[in-house]
PDB file of C-alpha atoms in Angstrom:
ATOM      1  CA  GLU A   1     -67.437  44.878 -27.717  1.00 55.00           C
ATOM      2  CA  THR A   2     -64.687  42.268 -27.379  1.00 67.00           C
ATOM      3  CA  GLY A   3     -64.649  40.347 -24.135  1.00 87.00           C
ATOM      4  CA  VAL A   4     -61.693  39.093 -22.133  1.00 93.00           C
ATOM      5  CA  THR A   5     -59.543  36.740 -24.192  1.00 94.00           C
ATOM      6  CA  GLN A   6     -56.813  34.441 -22.940  1.00 96.00           C
ATOM      7  CA  SER A   7     -54.107  32.486 -24.699  1.00 96.00           C
ATOM      8  CA  PRO A   8     -53.235  29.744 -25.048  1.00 97.00           C
ATOM      9  CA  THR A   9     -56.303  27.721 -24.104  1.00 95.00           C
ATOM     10  CA  HIS A  10     -54.275  24.670 -23.133  1.00 96.00           C
ATOM     11  CA  LEU A  11     -50.631  24.194 -22.242  1.00 96.00           C
ATOM     12  CA  ILE A  12     -48.482  21.280 -21.135  1.00 98.00           C
ATOM     13  CA  LYS A  13     -45.175  21.884 -19.367  1.00 98.00           C
ATOM     14  CA  THR A  14     -42.745  19.836 -17.339  1.00 98.00           C
ATOM     15  CA  ARG A  15     -41.659  20.462 -13.782  1.00 98.00           C
ATOM     16  CA  GLY A  16     -39.021  23.179 -13.467  1.00 98.00           C
ATOM     17  CA  GLN A  17     -39.946  24.958 -16.678  1.00 98.00           C
ATOM     18  CA  GLN A  18     -41.270  28.502 -16.977  1.00 98.00           C
ATOM     19  CA  VAL A  19     -44.582  29.544 -18.522  1.00 98.00           C
ATOM     20  CA  THR A  20     -46.194  32.779 -19.707  1.00 98.00           C
ATOM     21  CA  LEU A  21     -49.955  33.153 -19.990  1.00 98.00           C
ATOM     22  CA  ARG A  22     -51.565  36.085 -21.776  1.00 98.00           C
ATOM     23  CA  CYS A  23     -54.754  38.061 -21.331  1.00 97.00           C
ATOM     24  CA  SER A  24     -56.406  40.804 -23.337  1.00 95.00           C
ATOM     25  CA  SER A  25     -58.738  42.935 -21.270  1.00 91.00           C
ATOM     26  CA  GLN A  26     -62.187  43.927 -22.308  1.00 86.00           C
ATOM     27  CA  SER A  27     -62.188  47.259 -24.116  1.00 84.00           C
ATOM     28  CA  GLY A  28     -62.012  50.206 -21.711  1.00 84.00           C
ATOM     29  CA  HIS A  29     -60.941  48.131 -18.710  1.00 87.00           C
ATOM     30  CA  ASN A  30     -57.843  49.268 -16.799  1.00 88.00           C
ATOM     31  CA  THR A  31     -57.770  46.656 -14.031  1.00 90.00           C
ATOM     32  CA  VAL A  32     -56.762  43.034 -14.485  1.00 93.00           C
ATOM     33  CA  SER A  33     -56.838  40.217 -11.944  1.00 94.00           C
ATOM     34  CA  TRP A  34     -55.524  36.680 -12.172  1.00 97.00           C
ATOM     35  CA  TYR A  35     -56.994  33.649 -10.425  1.00 97.00           C
ATOM     36  CA  GLN A  36     -55.888  30.031 -10.097  1.00 97.00           C
ATOM     37  CA  GLN A  37     -58.592  27.373 -10.099  1.00 95.00           C
ATOM     38  CA  ALA A  38     -57.446  23.912  -9.092  1.00 95.00           C
ATOM     39  CA  LEU A  39     -59.610  20.972 -10.104  1.00 91.00           C
ATOM     40  CA  GLY A  40     -62.784  20.843  -8.019  1.00 88.00           C
ATOM     41  CA  GLN A  41     -61.988  24.071  -6.178  1.00 91.00           C
ATOM     42  CA  GLY A  42     -63.043  27.695  -6.334  1.00 93.00           C
ATOM     43  CA  PRO A  43     -60.727  30.239  -7.928  1.00 95.00           C
ATOM     44  CA  GLN A  44     -57.959  31.648  -5.732  1.00 96.00           C
ATOM     45  CA  PHE A  45     -56.797  35.247  -6.144  1.00 94.00           C
ATOM     46  CA  ILE A  46     -53.209  35.546  -7.375  1.00 96.00           C
ATOM     47  CA  PHE A  47     -52.785  39.284  -7.932  1.00 94.00           C
ATOM     48  CA  GLN A  48     -54.329  42.391  -9.435  1.00 92.00           C
ATOM     49  CA  TYR A  49     -52.858  45.056 -11.711  1.00 92.00           C
ATOM     50  CA  TYR A  50     -54.118  48.597 -11.985  1.00 89.00           C
ATOM     51  CA  ARG A  51     -52.565  51.037 -14.435  1.00 86.00           C
ATOM     52  CA  GLU A  52     -49.533  48.799 -14.940  1.00 89.00           C
ATOM     53  CA  GLU A  53     -48.710  48.333 -11.247  1.00 91.00           C
ATOM     54  CA  GLU A  54     -49.374  45.372  -8.988  1.00 91.00           C
ATOM     55  CA  ASN A  55     -52.090  46.390  -6.580  1.00 87.00           C
ATOM     56  CA  GLY A  56     -52.928  43.498  -4.328  1.00 87.00           C
ATOM     57  CA  ARG A  57     -51.567  39.974  -4.083  1.00 90.00           C
ATOM     58  CA  GLY A  58     -52.906  36.719  -2.705  1.00 91.00           C
ATOM     59  CA  ASN A  59     -51.005  33.968  -0.956  1.00 93.00           C
ATOM     60  CA  PHE A  60     -48.785  32.950  -3.863  1.00 96.00           C
ATOM     61  CA  PRO A  61     -44.970  32.737  -3.896  1.00 96.00           C
ATOM     62  CA  PRO A  62     -42.772  35.223  -5.795  1.00 96.00           C
ATOM     63  CA  ARG A  63     -42.252  32.774  -8.659  1.00 98.00           C
ATOM     64  CA  PHE A  64     -45.722  33.908  -9.719  1.00 98.00           C
ATOM     65  CA  SER A  65     -45.264  37.308 -11.333  1.00 96.00           C
ATOM     66  CA  GLY A  66     -47.113  39.484 -13.770  1.00 96.00           C
ATOM     67  CA  LEU A  67     -47.110  42.463 -16.043  1.00 95.00           C
ATOM     68  CA  GLN A  68     -49.709  44.864 -17.313  1.00 94.00           C
ATOM     69  CA  PHE A  69     -49.008  46.776 -20.502  1.00 92.00           C
ATOM     70  CA  PRO A  70     -50.055  50.297 -21.550  1.00 90.00           C
ATOM     71  CA  ASN A  71     -52.937  48.831 -23.553  1.00 87.00           C
ATOM     72  CA  TYR A  72     -54.006  47.093 -20.301  1.00 85.00           C
ATOM     73  CA  SER A  73     -53.317  43.599 -21.587  1.00 92.00           C
ATOM     74  CA  SER A  74     -51.532  41.393 -19.102  1.00 96.00           C
ATOM     75  CA  GLU A  75     -49.208  38.444 -18.636  1.00 97.00           C
ATOM     76  CA  LEU A  76     -48.881  35.911 -15.864  1.00 98.00           C
ATOM     77  CA  ASN A  77     -45.457  34.318 -15.524  1.00 98.00           C
ATOM     78  CA  VAL A  78     -44.727  31.265 -13.431  1.00 98.00           C
ATOM     79  CA  ASN A  79     -41.131  30.143 -12.887  1.00 97.00           C
ATOM     80  CA  ALA A  80     -39.841  26.792 -11.664  1.00 98.00           C
ATOM     81  CA  LEU A  81     -43.146  25.037 -12.311  1.00 98.00           C
ATOM     82  CA  GLU A  82     -44.329  22.502  -9.771  1.00 98.00           C
ATOM     83  CA  LEU A  83     -46.853  19.702 -10.213  1.00 97.00           C
ATOM     84  CA  ASP A  84     -49.321  21.571  -7.976  1.00 97.00           C
ATOM     85  CA  ASP A  85     -49.330  24.479 -10.417  1.00 98.00           C
ATOM     86  CA  SER A  86     -51.541  22.375 -12.684  1.00 98.00           C
ATOM     87  CA  ALA A  87     -54.808  24.333 -12.781  1.00 97.00           C
ATOM     88  CA  LEU A  88     -57.095  26.553 -14.803  1.00 95.00           C
ATOM     89  CA  TYR A  89     -55.765  30.120 -14.793  1.00 97.00           C
ATOM     90  CA  LEU A  90     -58.430  32.764 -15.146  1.00 96.00           C
ATOM     91  CA  CYS A  91     -57.962  36.380 -16.070  1.00 96.00           C
ATOM     92  CA  ALA A  92     -60.599  38.973 -15.227  1.00 94.00           C
ATOM     93  CA  SER A  93     -60.832  42.644 -16.085  1.00 91.00           C
ATOM     94  CA  SER A  94     -62.900  45.554 -14.841  1.00 88.00           C
ATOM     95  CA  TYR A  95     -63.156  49.161 -15.910  1.00 82.00           C
ATOM     96  CA  ARG A  96     -61.810  50.229 -12.548  1.00 75.00           C
ATOM     97  CA  GLN A  97     -60.995  48.722  -9.185  1.00 69.00           C
ATOM     98  CA  GLY A  98     -63.932  47.395  -7.240  1.00 68.00           C
ATOM     99  CA  ARG A  99     -66.203  47.173 -10.269  1.00 74.00           C
ATOM    100  CA  GLU A 100     -67.705  44.029 -11.794  1.00 80.00           C
ATOM    101  CA  LEU A 101     -65.145  41.535 -13.029  1.00 87.00           C
ATOM    102  CA  PHE A 102     -65.483  40.003 -16.476  1.00 89.00           C
ATOM    103  CA  PHE A 103     -63.725  36.665 -16.795  1.00 92.00           C
ATOM    104  CA  GLY A 104     -62.000  35.014 -19.711  1.00 93.00           C
ATOM    105  CA  SER A 105     -62.387  31.310 -20.462  1.00 93.00           C
ATOM    106  CA  GLY A 106     -59.033  30.516 -18.921  1.00 94.00           C
ATOM    107  CA  THR A 107     -55.828  28.694 -19.749  1.00 96.00           C
ATOM    108  CA  GLN A 108     -55.635  25.065 -18.661  1.00 96.00           C
ATOM    109  CA  LEU A 109     -52.050  24.399 -17.544  1.00 98.00           C
ATOM    110  CA  SER A 110     -50.837  20.859 -16.990  1.00 98.00           C
ATOM    111  CA  VAL A 111     -47.450  20.309 -15.348  1.00 98.00           C
ATOM    112  CA  LEU A 112     -45.988  16.831 -15.816  1.00 96.00           C
TER     113      LEU A 112
ATOM    114  CA  GLY B   1     -59.792  37.050   6.883  1.00 82.00           C
ATOM    115  CA  ASN B   2     -62.608  36.568   4.438  1.00 88.00           C
ATOM    116  CA  SER B   3     -64.040  33.137   3.690  1.00 93.00           C
ATOM    117  CA  VAL B   4     -67.021  31.601   1.899  1.00 96.00           C
ATOM    118  CA  THR B   5     -68.552  28.203   2.626  1.00 96.00           C
ATOM    119  CA  GLN B   6     -70.933  26.499   0.203  1.00 95.00           C
ATOM    120  CA  MET B   7     -73.051  23.447   0.754  1.00 81.00           C
ATOM    121  CA  GLU B   8     -71.445  20.181  -0.191  1.00 76.00           C
ATOM    122  CA  GLY B   9     -72.365  18.901  -3.631  1.00 81.00           C
ATOM    123  CA  PRO B  10     -73.007  17.681  -6.143  1.00 94.00           C
ATOM    124  CA  VAL B  11     -76.706  18.455  -6.407  1.00 96.00           C
ATOM    125  CA  THR B  12     -78.848  16.398  -8.783  1.00 97.00           C
ATOM    126  CA  LEU B  13     -82.403  17.475  -9.580  1.00 97.00           C
ATOM    127  CA  SER B  14     -85.167  16.706 -12.023  1.00 97.00           C
ATOM    128  CA  GLU B  15     -86.334  19.399 -14.387  1.00 97.00           C
ATOM    129  CA  GLU B  16     -88.797  21.865 -12.789  1.00 97.00           C
ATOM    130  CA  ALA B  17     -87.626  21.026  -9.260  1.00 98.00           C
ATOM    131  CA  PHE B  18     -86.872  23.733  -6.684  1.00 98.00           C
ATOM    132  CA  LEU B  19     -83.224  24.591  -6.144  1.00 97.00           C
ATOM    133  CA  THR B  20     -81.434  25.855  -3.059  1.00 97.00           C
ATOM    134  CA  ILE B  21     -77.670  26.120  -2.768  1.00 97.00           C
ATOM    135  CA  ASN B  22     -76.537  27.327   0.634  1.00 97.00           C
ATOM    136  CA  CYS B  23     -73.774  29.875   1.103  1.00 97.00           C
ATOM    137  CA  THR B  24     -72.450  31.419   4.304  1.00 97.00           C
ATOM    138  CA  TYR B  25     -69.601  33.844   4.684  1.00 96.00           C
ATOM    139  CA  THR B  26     -67.151  35.384   7.113  1.00 94.00           C
ATOM    140  CA  ALA B  27     -65.915  38.883   6.389  1.00 90.00           C
ATOM    141  CA  THR B  28     -64.872  42.123   7.974  1.00 81.00           C
ATOM    142  CA  GLY B  29     -66.851  45.223   7.223  1.00 80.00           C
ATOM    143  CA  TYR B  30     -69.671  45.182   4.712  1.00 83.00           C
ATOM    144  CA  PRO B  31     -68.807  42.948   1.781  1.00 90.00           C
ATOM    145  CA  SER B  32     -70.603  42.680  -1.528  1.00 90.00           C
ATOM    146  CA  LEU B  33     -71.875  39.182  -2.321  1.00 93.00           C
ATOM    147  CA  PHE B  34     -72.036  37.395  -5.654  1.00 94.00           C
ATOM    148  CA  TRP B  35     -73.089  34.203  -7.350  1.00 96.00           C
ATOM    149  CA  TYR B  36     -71.076  33.139 -10.385  1.00 96.00           C
ATOM    150  CA  VAL B  37     -71.857  30.283 -12.773  1.00 96.00           C
ATOM    151  CA  GLN B  38     -69.358  28.236 -14.758  1.00 93.00           C
ATOM    152  CA  TYR B  39     -70.532  26.148 -17.692  1.00 92.00           C
ATOM    153  CA  PRO B  40     -68.332  23.277 -18.904  1.00 85.00           C
ATOM    154  CA  GLY B  41     -65.213  24.520 -20.660  1.00 80.00           C
ATOM    155  CA  GLU B  42     -65.978  28.169 -19.976  1.00 83.00           C
ATOM    156  CA  GLY B  43     -64.933  30.924 -17.604  1.00 85.00           C
ATOM    157  CA  LEU B  44     -67.033  32.409 -14.856  1.00 91.00           C
ATOM    158  CA  GLN B  45     -70.135  34.475 -15.533  1.00 92.00           C
ATOM    159  CA  LEU B  46     -71.716  36.761 -12.989  1.00 92.00           C
ATOM    160  CA  LEU B  47     -75.197  35.454 -12.219  1.00 96.00           C
ATOM    161  CA  LEU B  48     -76.350  37.964  -9.604  1.00 96.00           C
ATOM    162  CA  LYS B  49     -75.085  40.207  -6.841  1.00 93.00           C
ATOM    163  CA  ALA B  50     -76.117  42.143  -3.733  1.00 94.00           C
ATOM    164  CA  THR B  51     -74.150  45.002  -2.258  1.00 90.00           C
ATOM    165  CA  LYS B  52     -75.808  45.619   1.101  1.00 90.00           C
ATOM    166  CA  ALA B  53     -77.846  43.868   3.759  1.00 93.00           C
ATOM    167  CA  ASP B  54     -81.390  42.806   2.777  1.00 95.00           C
ATOM    168  CA  ASP B  55     -80.696  43.412  -0.918  1.00 95.00           C
ATOM    169  CA  LYS B  56     -82.059  40.723  -3.227  1.00 97.00           C
ATOM    170  CA  GLY B  57     -80.131  39.902  -6.362  1.00 96.00           C
ATOM    171  CA  SER B  58     -81.994  38.226  -9.196  1.00 97.00           C
ATOM    172  CA  ASN B  59     -81.336  37.082 -12.742  1.00 97.00           C
ATOM    173  CA  LYS B  60     -82.683  34.389 -15.092  1.00 96.00           C
ATOM    174  CA  GLY B  61     -85.108  33.137 -12.424  1.00 97.00           C
ATOM    175  CA  PHE B  62     -82.379  32.818  -9.785  1.00 98.00           C
ATOM    176  CA  GLU B  63     -82.578  34.819  -6.554  1.00 98.00           C
ATOM    177  CA  ALA B  64     -80.437  35.353  -3.457  1.00 98.00           C
ATOM    178  CA  THR B  65     -80.953  37.659  -0.465  1.00 98.00           C
ATOM    179  CA  TYR B  66     -78.089  39.219   1.506  1.00 97.00           C
ATOM    180  CA  ARG B  67     -78.761  38.236   5.129  1.00 96.00           C
ATOM    181  CA  LYS B  68     -76.328  39.979   7.438  1.00 93.00           C
ATOM    182  CA  GLU B  69     -77.845  38.537  10.628  1.00 94.00           C
ATOM    183  CA  THR B  70     -77.166  34.979   9.452  1.00 96.00           C
ATOM    184  CA  THR B  71     -74.174  35.875   7.214  1.00 96.00           C
ATOM    185  CA  SER B  72     -75.816  33.987   4.376  1.00 97.00           C
ATOM    186  CA  PHE B  73     -76.531  34.416   0.662  1.00 98.00           C
ATOM    187  CA  HIS B  74     -78.415  31.290  -0.406  1.00 98.00           C
ATOM    188  CA  LEU B  75     -79.157  30.789  -4.111  1.00 98.00           C
ATOM    189  CA  GLU B  76     -82.693  29.711  -5.088  1.00 98.00           C
ATOM    190  CA  LYS B  77     -84.636  28.979  -8.242  1.00 98.00           C
ATOM    191  CA  GLY B  78     -88.227  27.877  -8.349  1.00 97.00           C
ATOM    192  CA  SER B  79     -88.040  25.622 -11.405  1.00 96.00           C
ATOM    193  CA  VAL B  80     -84.700  24.448 -12.786  1.00 98.00           C
ATOM    194  CA  GLN B  81     -84.033  23.509 -16.398  1.00 97.00           C
ATOM    195  CA  VAL B  82     -81.535  21.119 -17.951  1.00 96.00           C
ATOM    196  CA  SER B  83     -79.663  24.164 -19.258  1.00 95.00           C
ATOM    197  CA  ASP B  84     -78.988  25.254 -15.636  1.00 97.00           C
ATOM    198  CA  SER B  85     -76.557  22.362 -15.214  1.00 97.00           C
ATOM    199  CA  ALA B  86     -73.264  24.000 -14.290  1.00 96.00           C
ATOM    200  CA  VAL B  87     -70.984  24.782 -11.350  1.00 96.00           C
ATOM    201  CA  TYR B  88     -72.162  27.596  -9.080  1.00 97.00           C
ATOM    202  CA  PHE B  89     -69.779  29.685  -6.973  1.00 96.00           C
ATOM    203  CA  CYS B  90     -70.639  32.000  -4.122  1.00 97.00           C
ATOM    204  CA  ALA B  91     -68.155  34.853  -3.660  1.00 95.00           C
ATOM    205  CA  LEU B  92     -67.582  38.066  -1.787  1.00 92.00           C
ATOM    206  CA  THR B  93     -65.468  41.161  -2.124  1.00 88.00           C
ATOM    207  CA  ASN B  94     -64.339  43.653   0.458  1.00 78.00           C
ATOM    208  CA  ASN B  95     -65.525  47.213  -0.191  1.00 65.00           C
ATOM    209  CA  ALA B  96     -63.226  48.795   2.363  1.00 61.00           C
ATOM    210  CA  GLY B  97     -60.603  49.799  -0.188  1.00 56.00           C
ATOM    211  CA  GLY B  98     -56.891  49.186   0.018  1.00 54.00           C
ATOM    212  CA  THR B  99     -55.012  46.454  -1.768  1.00 51.00           C
ATOM    213  CA  SER B 100     -57.767  43.890  -1.297  1.00 54.00           C
ATOM    214  CA  TYR B 101     -60.270  46.114  -3.092  1.00 60.00           C
ATOM    215  CA  GLY B 102     -61.935  44.180  -5.879  1.00 69.00           C
ATOM    216  CA  LYS B 103     -60.410  40.864  -4.829  1.00 85.00           C
ATOM    217  CA  LEU B 104     -62.987  38.079  -4.926  1.00 91.00           C
ATOM    218  CA  THR B 105     -62.997  35.316  -2.329  1.00 93.00           C
ATOM    219  CA  PHE B 106     -64.797  32.240  -3.659  1.00 95.00           C
ATOM    220  CA  GLY B 107     -66.451  29.223  -2.136  1.00 96.00           C
ATOM    221  CA  GLN B 108     -65.479  25.770  -3.362  1.00 95.00           C
ATOM    222  CA  GLY B 109     -68.330  25.547  -5.857  1.00 95.00           C
ATOM    223  CA  THR B 110     -71.426  23.361  -6.136  1.00 96.00           C
ATOM    224  CA  ILE B 111     -71.994  21.142  -9.148  1.00 96.00           C
ATOM    225  CA  LEU B 112     -75.620  21.156 -10.277  1.00 96.00           C
ATOM    226  CA  THR B 113     -76.934  18.501 -12.635  1.00 97.00           C
ATOM    227  CA  VAL B 114     -80.513  18.727 -13.879  1.00 97.00           C
ATOM    228  CA  HIS B 115     -82.076  15.678 -15.548  1.00 96.00           C
ATOM    229  CA  PRO B 116     -84.998  15.843 -17.993  1.00 95.00           C
TER     230      PRO B 116
END
């Protein structure tokens, strides 16, 4: 059984640029959530996708957006990057809403 | 809203020492409670969970009891090992349904370092 995989593992961008992060869910999982983990902090919920629709959003501005595809893989897009967007971005999947989340290893984004 | 507060860290122990990491929470309804562990360079792994009051979650020698009267979920281990060195996160999720269903609210994390 393949776990949750994220790509890339590391990324460096400059302020104002746009970035796309990718996540492949664990087999059989139809729900994907994204979290932002700033250095020294706990993860913060960004949003959740269930069956290709956004289903719950945390306190993040609209420049954070996402997609979920028919195969349940997902993307996180961030526009107009700011220095404070530098963080570890974690993707988590579950086989349905409210069930145990399985996390990927994350994408470390640095904004210069 | 929901919130989780963990004891300030970091925590440094010698091997075989007793571990307690405190966690208290604020939530509406009847949340489920979790402890996650994060090893260096890795994502989060579920360590244990409890879904209702007085439940005890346990795994790999770690234990935590869901105490509704004190809104706490303290993590304990009787004898830590060097391999337990990691960051530990307490978290909760709301079981009431709606758009927050399945959303985890995390504490700030506690760094544990165990020396031989």
